[in-house]
Short mmCIF file of C-alpha atoms in Angstrom, two decimals:
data_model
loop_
_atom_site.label_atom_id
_atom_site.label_comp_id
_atom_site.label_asym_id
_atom_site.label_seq_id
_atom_site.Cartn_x
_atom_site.Cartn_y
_atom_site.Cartn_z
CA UNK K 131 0.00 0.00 0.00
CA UNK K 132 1.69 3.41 -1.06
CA UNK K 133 2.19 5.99 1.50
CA UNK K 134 -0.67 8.31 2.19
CA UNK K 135 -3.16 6.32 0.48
CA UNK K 136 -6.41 6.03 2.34
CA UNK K 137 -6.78 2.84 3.47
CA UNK K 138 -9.24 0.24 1.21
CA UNK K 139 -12.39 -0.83 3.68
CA UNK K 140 -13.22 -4.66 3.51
CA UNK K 141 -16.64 -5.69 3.85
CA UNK K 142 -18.31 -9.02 4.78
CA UNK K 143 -21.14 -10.37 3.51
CA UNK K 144 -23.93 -10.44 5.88
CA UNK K 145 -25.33 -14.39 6.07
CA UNK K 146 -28.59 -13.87 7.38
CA UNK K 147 -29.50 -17.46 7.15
CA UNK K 148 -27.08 -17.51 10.54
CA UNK K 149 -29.08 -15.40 12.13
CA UNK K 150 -32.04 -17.19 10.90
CA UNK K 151 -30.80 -20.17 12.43
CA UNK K 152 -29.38 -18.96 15.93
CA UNK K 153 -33.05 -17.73 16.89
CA UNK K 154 -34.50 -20.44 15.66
CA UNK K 155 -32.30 -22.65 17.97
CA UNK K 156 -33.32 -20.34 20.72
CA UNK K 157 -36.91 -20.68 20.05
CA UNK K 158 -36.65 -24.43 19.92
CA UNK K 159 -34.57 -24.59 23.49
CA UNK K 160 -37.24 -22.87 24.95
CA UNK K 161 -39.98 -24.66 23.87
CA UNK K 162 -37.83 -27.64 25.06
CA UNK K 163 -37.60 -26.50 28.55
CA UNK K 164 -40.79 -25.36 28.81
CA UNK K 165 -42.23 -28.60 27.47
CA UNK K 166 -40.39 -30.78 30.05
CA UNK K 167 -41.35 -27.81 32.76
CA UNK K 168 -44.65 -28.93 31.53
CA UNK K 169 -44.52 -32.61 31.88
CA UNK K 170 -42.93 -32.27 34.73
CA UNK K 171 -45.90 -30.81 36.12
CA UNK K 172 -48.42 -32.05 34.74
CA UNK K 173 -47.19 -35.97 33.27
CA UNK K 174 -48.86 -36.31 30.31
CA UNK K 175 -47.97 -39.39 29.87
CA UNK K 176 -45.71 -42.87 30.01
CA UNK K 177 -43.38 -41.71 27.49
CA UNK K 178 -42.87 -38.34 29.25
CA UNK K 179 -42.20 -40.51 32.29
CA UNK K 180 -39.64 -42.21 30.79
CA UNK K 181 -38.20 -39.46 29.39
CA UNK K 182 -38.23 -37.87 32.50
CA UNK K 183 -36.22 -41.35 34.01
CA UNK K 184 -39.52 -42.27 35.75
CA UNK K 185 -40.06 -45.80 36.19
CA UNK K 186 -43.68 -47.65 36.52
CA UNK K 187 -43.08 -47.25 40.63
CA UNK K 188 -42.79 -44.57 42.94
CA UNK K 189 -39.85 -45.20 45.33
CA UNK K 190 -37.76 -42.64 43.22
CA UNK K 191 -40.16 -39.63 44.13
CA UNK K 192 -39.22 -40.39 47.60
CA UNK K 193 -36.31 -37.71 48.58
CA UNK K 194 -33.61 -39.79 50.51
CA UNK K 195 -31.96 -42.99 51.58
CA UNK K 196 -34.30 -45.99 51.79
CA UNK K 197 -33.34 -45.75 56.11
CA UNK K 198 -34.56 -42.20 56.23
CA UNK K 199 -37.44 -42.72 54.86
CA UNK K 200 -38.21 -45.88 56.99
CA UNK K 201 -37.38 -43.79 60.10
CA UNK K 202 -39.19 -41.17 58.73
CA UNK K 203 -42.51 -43.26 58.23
CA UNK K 204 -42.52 -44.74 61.18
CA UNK K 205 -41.95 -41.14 63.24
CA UNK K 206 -44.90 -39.59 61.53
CA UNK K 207 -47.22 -42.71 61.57
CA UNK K 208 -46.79 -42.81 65.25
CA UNK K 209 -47.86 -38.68 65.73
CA UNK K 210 -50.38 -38.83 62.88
CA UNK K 211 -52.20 -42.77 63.62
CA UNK K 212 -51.60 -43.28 60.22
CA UNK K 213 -50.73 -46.99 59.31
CA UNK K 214 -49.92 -47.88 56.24
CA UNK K 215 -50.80 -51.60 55.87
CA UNK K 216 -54.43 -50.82 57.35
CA UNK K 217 -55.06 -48.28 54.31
CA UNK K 218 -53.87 -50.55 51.69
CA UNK K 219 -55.39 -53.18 52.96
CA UNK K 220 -58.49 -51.19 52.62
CA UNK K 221 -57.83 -49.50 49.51
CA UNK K 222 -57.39 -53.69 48.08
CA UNK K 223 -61.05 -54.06 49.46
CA UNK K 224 -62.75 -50.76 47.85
CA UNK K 225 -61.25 -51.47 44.16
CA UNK K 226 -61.97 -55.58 44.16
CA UNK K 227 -64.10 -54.96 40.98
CA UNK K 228 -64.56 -51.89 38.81
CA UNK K 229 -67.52 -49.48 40.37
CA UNK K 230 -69.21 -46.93 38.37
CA UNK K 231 -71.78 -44.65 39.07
CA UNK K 232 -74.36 -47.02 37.96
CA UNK K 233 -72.70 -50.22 38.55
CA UNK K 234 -74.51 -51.85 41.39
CA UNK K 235 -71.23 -52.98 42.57
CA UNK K 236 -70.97 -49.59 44.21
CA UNK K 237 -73.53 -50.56 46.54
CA UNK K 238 -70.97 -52.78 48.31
CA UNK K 239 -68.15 -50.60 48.39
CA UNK K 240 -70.37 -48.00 49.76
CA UNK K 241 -72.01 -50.20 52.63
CA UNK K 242 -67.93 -51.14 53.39
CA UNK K 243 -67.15 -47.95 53.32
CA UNK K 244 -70.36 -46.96 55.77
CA UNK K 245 -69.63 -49.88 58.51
CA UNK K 246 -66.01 -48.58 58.34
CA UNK K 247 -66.59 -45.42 59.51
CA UNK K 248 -69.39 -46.00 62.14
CA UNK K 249 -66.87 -48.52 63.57
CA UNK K 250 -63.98 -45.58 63.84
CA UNK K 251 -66.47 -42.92 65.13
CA UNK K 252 -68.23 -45.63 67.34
CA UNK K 253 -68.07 -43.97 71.25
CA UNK K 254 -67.23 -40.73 69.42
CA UNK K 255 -68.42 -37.39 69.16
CA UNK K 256 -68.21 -37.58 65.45
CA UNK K 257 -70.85 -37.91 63.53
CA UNK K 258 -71.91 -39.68 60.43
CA UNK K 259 -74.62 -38.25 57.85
CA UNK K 260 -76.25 -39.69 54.39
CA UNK K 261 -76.91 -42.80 55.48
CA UNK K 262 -79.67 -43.11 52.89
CA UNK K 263 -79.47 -46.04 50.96
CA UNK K 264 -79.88 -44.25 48.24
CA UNK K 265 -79.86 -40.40 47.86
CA UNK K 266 -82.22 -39.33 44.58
CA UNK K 267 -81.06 -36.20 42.77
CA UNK K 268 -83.31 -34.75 39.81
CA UNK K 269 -81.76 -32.40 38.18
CA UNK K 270 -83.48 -29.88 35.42
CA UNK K 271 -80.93 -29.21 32.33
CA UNK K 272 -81.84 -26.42 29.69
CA UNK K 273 -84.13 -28.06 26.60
CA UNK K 274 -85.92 -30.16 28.39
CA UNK K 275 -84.20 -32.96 29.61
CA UNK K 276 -84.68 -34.67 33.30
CA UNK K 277 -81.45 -36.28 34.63
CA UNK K 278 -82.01 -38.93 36.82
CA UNK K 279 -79.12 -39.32 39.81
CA UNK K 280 -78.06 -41.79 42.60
CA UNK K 281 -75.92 -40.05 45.15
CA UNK K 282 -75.00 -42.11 48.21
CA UNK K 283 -71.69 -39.44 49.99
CA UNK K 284 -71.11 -40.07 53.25
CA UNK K 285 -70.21 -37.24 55.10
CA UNK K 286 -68.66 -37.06 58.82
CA UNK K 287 -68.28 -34.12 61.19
CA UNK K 288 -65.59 -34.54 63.77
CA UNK K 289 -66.43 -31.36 66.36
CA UNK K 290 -63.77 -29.25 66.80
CA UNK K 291 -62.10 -28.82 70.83
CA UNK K 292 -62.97 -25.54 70.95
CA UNK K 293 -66.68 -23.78 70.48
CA UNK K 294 -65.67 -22.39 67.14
CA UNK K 295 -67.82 -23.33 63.94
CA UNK K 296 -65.38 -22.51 61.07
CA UNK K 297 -64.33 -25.78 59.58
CA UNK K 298 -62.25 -27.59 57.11
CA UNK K 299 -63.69 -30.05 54.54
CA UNK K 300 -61.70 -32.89 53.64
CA UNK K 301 -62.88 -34.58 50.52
CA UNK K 302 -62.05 -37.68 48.15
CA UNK K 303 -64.55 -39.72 45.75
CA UNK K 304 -65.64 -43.37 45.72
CA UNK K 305 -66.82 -44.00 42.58
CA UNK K 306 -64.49 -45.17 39.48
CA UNK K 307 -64.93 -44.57 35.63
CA UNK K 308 -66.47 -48.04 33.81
CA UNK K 309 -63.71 -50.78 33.87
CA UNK K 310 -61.78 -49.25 36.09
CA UNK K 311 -61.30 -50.44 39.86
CA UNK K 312 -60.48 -47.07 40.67
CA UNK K 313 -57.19 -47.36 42.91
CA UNK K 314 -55.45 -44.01 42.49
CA UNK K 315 -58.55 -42.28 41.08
CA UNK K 316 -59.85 -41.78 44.07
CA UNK K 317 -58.97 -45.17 46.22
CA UNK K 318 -56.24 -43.99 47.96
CA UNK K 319 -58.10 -40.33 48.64
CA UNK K 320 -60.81 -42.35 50.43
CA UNK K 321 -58.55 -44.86 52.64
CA UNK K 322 -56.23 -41.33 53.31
CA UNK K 323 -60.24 -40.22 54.79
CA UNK K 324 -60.33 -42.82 57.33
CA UNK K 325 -57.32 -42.69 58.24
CA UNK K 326 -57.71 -38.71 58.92
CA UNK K 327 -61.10 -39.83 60.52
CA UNK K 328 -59.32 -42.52 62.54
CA UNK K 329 -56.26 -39.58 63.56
CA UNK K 330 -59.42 -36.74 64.13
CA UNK K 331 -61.18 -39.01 66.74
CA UNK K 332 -58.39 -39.90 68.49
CA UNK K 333 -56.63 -36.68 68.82
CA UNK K 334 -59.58 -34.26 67.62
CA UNK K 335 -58.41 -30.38 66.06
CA UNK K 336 -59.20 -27.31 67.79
CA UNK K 337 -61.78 -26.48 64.34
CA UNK K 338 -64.46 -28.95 63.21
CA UNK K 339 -63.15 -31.08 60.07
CA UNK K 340 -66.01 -32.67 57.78
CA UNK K 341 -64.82 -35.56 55.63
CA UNK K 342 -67.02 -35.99 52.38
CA UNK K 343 -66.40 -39.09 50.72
CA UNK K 344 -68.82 -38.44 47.86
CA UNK K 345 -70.26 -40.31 45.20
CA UNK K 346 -70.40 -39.32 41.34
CA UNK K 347 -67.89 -37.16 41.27
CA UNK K 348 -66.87 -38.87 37.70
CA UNK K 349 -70.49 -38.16 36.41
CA UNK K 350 -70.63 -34.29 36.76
CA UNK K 351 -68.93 -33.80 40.15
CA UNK K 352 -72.29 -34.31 41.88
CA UNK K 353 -71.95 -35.73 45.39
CA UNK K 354 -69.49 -32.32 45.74
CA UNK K 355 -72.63 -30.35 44.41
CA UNK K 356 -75.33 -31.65 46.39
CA UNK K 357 -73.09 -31.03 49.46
CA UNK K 358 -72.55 -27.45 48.52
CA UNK K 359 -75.89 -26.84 47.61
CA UNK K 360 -77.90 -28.37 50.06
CA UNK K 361 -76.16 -30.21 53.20
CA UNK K 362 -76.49 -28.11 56.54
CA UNK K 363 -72.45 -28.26 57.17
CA UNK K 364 -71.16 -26.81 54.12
CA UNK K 365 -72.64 -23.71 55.58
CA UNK K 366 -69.59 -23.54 58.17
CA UNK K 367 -66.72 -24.77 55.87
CA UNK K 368 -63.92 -21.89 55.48
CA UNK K 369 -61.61 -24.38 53.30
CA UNK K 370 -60.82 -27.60 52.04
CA UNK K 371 -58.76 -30.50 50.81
CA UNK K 372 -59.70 -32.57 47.80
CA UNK K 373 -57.36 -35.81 47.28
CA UNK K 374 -57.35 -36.61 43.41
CA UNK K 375 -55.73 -38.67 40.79
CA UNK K 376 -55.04 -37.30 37.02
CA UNK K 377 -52.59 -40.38 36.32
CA UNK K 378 -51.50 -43.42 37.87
CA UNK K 379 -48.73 -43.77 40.22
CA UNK K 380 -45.92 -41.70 41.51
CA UNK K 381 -46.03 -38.83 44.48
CA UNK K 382 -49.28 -36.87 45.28
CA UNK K 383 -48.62 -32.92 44.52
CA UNK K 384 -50.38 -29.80 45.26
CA UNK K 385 -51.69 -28.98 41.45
CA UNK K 386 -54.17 -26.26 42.26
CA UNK K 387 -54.65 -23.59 45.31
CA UNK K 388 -56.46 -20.87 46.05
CA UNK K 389 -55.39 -19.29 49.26
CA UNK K 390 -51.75 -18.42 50.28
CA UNK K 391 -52.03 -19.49 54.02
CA UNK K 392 -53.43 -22.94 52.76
CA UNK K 393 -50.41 -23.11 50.45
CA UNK K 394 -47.92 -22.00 53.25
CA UNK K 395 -49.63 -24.86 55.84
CA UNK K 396 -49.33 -27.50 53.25
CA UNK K 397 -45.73 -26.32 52.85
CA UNK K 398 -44.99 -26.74 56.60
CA UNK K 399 -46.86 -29.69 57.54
CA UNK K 400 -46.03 -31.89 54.56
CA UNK K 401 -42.66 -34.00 55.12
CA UNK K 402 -41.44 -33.69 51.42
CA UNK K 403 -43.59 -30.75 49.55
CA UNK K 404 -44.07 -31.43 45.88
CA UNK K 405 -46.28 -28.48 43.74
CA UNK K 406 -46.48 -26.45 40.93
CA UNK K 407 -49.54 -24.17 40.70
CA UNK K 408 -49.65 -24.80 36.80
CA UNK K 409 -52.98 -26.87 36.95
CA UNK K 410 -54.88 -23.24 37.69
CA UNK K 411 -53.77 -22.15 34.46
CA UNK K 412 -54.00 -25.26 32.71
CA UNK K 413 -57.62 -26.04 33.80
CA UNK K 414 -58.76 -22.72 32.78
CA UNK K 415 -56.65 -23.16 29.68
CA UNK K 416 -58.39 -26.25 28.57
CA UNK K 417 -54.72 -28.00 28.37
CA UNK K 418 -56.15 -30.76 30.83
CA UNK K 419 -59.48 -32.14 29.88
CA UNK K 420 -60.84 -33.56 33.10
CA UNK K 421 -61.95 -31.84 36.12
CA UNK K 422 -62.02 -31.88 40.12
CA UNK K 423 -64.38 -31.22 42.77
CA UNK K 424 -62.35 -28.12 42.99
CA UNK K 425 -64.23 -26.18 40.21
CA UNK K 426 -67.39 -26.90 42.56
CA UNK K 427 -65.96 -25.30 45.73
CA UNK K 428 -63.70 -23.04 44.41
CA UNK K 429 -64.98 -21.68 40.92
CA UNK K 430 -68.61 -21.74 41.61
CA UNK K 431 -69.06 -21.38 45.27
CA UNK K 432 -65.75 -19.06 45.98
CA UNK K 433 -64.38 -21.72 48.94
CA UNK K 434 -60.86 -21.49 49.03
CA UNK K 435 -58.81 -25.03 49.00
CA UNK K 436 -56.04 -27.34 47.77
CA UNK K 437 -56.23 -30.35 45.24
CA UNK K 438 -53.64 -32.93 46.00
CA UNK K 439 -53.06 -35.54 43.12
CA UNK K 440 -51.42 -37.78 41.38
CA UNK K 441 -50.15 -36.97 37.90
CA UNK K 442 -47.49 -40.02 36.94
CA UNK K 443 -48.94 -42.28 33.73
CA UNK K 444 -51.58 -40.21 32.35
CA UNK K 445 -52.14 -43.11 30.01
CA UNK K 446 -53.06 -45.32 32.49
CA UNK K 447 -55.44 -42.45 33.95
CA UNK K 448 -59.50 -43.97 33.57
CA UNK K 449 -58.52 -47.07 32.90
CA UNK K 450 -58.73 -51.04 33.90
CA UNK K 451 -54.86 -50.51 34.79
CA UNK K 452 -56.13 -48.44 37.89
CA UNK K 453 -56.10 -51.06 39.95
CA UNK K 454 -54.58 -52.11 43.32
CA UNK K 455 -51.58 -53.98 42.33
CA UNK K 456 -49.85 -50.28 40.98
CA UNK K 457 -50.02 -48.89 44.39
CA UNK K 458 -47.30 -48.69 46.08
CA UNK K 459 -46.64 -47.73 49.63
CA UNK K 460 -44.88 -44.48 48.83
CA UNK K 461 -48.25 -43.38 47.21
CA UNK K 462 -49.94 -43.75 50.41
CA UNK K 463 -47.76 -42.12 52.17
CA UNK K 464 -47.25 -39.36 50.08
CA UNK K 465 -50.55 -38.23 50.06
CA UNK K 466 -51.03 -39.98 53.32
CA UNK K 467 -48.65 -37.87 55.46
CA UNK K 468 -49.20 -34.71 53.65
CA UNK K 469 -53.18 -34.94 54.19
CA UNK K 470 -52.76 -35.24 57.49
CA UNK K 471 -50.44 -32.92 58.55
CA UNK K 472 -51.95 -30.01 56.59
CA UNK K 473 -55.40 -30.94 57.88
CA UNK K 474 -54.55 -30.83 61.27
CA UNK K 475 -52.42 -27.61 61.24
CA UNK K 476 -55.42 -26.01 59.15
CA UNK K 477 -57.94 -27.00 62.05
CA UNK K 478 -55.43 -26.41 64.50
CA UNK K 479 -54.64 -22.86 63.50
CA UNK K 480 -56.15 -20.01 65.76
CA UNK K 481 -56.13 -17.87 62.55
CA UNK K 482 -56.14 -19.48 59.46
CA UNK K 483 -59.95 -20.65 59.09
CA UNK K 484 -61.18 -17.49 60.63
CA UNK K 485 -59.30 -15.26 58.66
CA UNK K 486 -61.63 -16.78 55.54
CA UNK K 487 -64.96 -15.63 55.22
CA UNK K 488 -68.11 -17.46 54.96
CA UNK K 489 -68.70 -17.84 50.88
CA UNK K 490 -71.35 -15.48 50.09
CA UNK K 491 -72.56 -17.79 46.93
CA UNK K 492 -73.84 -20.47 49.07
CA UNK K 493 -77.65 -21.06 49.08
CA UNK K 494 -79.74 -20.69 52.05
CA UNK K 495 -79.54 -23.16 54.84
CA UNK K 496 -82.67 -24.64 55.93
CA UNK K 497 -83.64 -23.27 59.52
CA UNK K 498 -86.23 -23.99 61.97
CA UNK K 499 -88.50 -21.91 61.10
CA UNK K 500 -89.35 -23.68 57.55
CA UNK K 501 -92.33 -24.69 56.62
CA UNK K 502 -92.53 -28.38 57.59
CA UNK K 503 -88.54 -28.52 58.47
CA UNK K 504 -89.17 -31.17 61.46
CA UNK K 505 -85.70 -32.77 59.25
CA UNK K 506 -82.69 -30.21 58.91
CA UNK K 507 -82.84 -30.89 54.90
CA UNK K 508 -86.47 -30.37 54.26
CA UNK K 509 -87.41 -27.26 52.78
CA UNK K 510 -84.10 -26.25 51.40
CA UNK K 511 -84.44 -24.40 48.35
CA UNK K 512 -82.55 -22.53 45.55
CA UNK K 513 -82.98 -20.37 43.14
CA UNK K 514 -80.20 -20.23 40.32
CA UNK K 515 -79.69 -20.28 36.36
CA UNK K 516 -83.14 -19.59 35.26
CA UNK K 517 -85.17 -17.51 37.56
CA UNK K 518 -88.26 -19.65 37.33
CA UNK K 519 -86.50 -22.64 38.49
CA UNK K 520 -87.08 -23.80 42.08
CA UNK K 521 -85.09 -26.74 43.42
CA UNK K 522 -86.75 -28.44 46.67
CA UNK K 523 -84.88 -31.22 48.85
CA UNK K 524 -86.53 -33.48 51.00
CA UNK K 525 -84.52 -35.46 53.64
CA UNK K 526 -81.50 -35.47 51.11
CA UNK K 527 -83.20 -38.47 49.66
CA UNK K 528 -85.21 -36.47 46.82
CA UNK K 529 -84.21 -33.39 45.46
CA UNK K 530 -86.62 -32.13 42.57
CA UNK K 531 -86.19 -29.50 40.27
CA UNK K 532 -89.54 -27.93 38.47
CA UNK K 533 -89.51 -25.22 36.02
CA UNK K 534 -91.82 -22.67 33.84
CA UNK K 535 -91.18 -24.40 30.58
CA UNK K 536 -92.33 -22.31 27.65
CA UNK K 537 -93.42 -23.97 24.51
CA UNK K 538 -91.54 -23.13 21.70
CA UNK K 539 -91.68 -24.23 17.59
CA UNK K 540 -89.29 -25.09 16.29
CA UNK K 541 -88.83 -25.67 12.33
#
């Protein structure tokens, strides 16, 4: 180059396809870890278990050396009453044979599940409601159509120690899907229920606690809705638990929550916390196409709560592979141990359930001054939906719905 020439400027080509190509390989890593973020929460399915490193059983969710754990188990089953062998020997007994809502093999599993109880509570305060044989719910739905409805939820009231009112539901479901036995969806919730029952009677909370351990909760979530809606102790419930299964195996998690001091009890009581909040969006979302007794408590009725379930081997949810021989003991106790110890530092609490106000969506309680109310449920009514449609419960054994139907033509 000759002196005191300006120096020649090089240029590069710009490769834009580079560019192209870097944030596309951004884009894609993020959709990666959000999809696994995803599974991860919500388990969509064997093959994300596997690709997770998730095996068909559960000891892997359990944080810790085998000893620890044992110690661990047999520390809290001593404080809480809670035995293991008794609630899978139960759970074995509930899921013998599959037991949908109109399968009259429920009838058995419901009369177990009755003489259960009334032996824990026997000599008890506690006490033990819908023992109907059958409970009739007739329900009016828009064009027309009468829907005919079984509901046979037993529901017990442990009183609380002190004279406070506010209480804490605890709730699980006892019917299945058809074919399936119905072990993790909702077996173990129910034998975790009598096992809180059996801890509540023996060392009883400061609050009341009301167990529900509904039926049809697969066909509409309707044993939660009839207790809403009609049963005289929903009137007094500040919160709740509901124990629920999405998949099949693996370690019970907090999915959805609507209260912060709920979420902080469950996050002191339980001996290994496991949640992620991502089922509120995801129900509302659509993502998940199934649905809790939460949406009856929460969504419609504005009672705050937690919904504890299992997520593992969504393929295996509502199926004939829900049986007893996939539960494992680290199930129970997962669930187990964290039901427990929440529910009892919920009732416990000098603050937490009467911090929460009574729901204001509630319907009216029948009083003593009803017409003809010589039974706490007769004369209950409620208006909702269409104006001109009354709904009138008798005894909790018939609840009829009439409505002004006007004649339309149609072409």
């Amino acid at each position: 180059m000759a002196v005191g020439m300006p120096a020649r400027r090089v240029r590069v080509a710009a490769r834009p396809w580079m560019a192209t190509l870097a944030v596309a390989a951004l884009q894609l890593g993020i959709f990666v870890a959000a999809f696994f973020f995803v599974a991860d929460s919500l388990v969509m399915s064997s093959v994300t278990s596997r690709l997770l490193g998730r095996d068909g059983g559960t000891g892997d969710y359990i944080p810790g050396p085998a000893s620890l754990m044992a110690n661990q188990t047999s520390t809290l089953a001593e404080e809480q009453k809670f035995d293991v062998q008794r609630a899978m020997d139960r759970l074995r007994e509930i899921t013998r044979t599959p037991h949908s809502l109109n399968d009259p093999r429920g009838i058995g599993v419901r009369d177990y599940l009755r003489g259960t109880i009334e032996q824990i509570i026997d000599g008890t305060d506690a006490e033990l409601s819908g023992t109907a044989s059958n409970s009739t719910a007739v329900e009016f739905k828009m064009g027309g159509l009468l829907v005919y409805w079984e509901d046979s939820s037993l529901v017990v009231r442990v009183p609380g120690t002190s004279d406070r009112l506010e209480a804490l539901l605890v709730q699980a479901h006892y019917d299945a899907v058809p074919m399936s036995h119905g072990a993790y969806d909702d077996g173990v919730g129910v034998v975790v229920c009598l096992e809180l029952l059996q801890s509540l009677v023996q060392q009883p909370a400061r609050h009341p606690v009301v167990i529900n351990i509904d039926w049809g909760e697969e066909n509409g979530l309707i044993g939660a809705q009839l207790f809403a809606r009609f049963h005289q102790w929903a009137a007094d419930v500040r919160a709740y638990i509901n124990l629920e299964a999405g998949g099949v195996g693996g370690r019970a998690m907090v999915f959805r929550a609507s209260h912060p001091a709920l979420l902080s009890a469950y996050r002191q009581a339980a001996p290994a916390p496991h949640a992620s909040l991502i089922g509120n969006s995801a129900f509302k979302l659509g993502i998940v196409k199934s649905d809790t007794d939460y949406s009856v408590y929460t969504t419609r009725y504005g009672i705050p709560g937690l919904d504890f379930a299992f997520t593992d081997h969504r393929s295996l949810y509502h199926t004939a592979s829900d049986n007893a021989d996939k539960v494992t003991a680290e199930s129970i106790i997962s669930m187990g141990f964290s039901t427990l110890g929440t529910a009892h530092l919920i009732a416990n609490s000098v603050s937490i359930l009467r911090s929460i106000p009574p729901s204001q969506r509630l319907p009216r309680r029948p009083t003593a001054s009803d017409a003809n109310a010589s039974h706490p449920y007769q004369a209950a009514d409620e208006s909702f939906g269409d104006p001109s449609e009354i709904i009138t419960v008798n005894d909790m054994r018939h609840i009829v719905v009439s409505a002004a139907i006007s004649s339309t033509t149609t072409a």
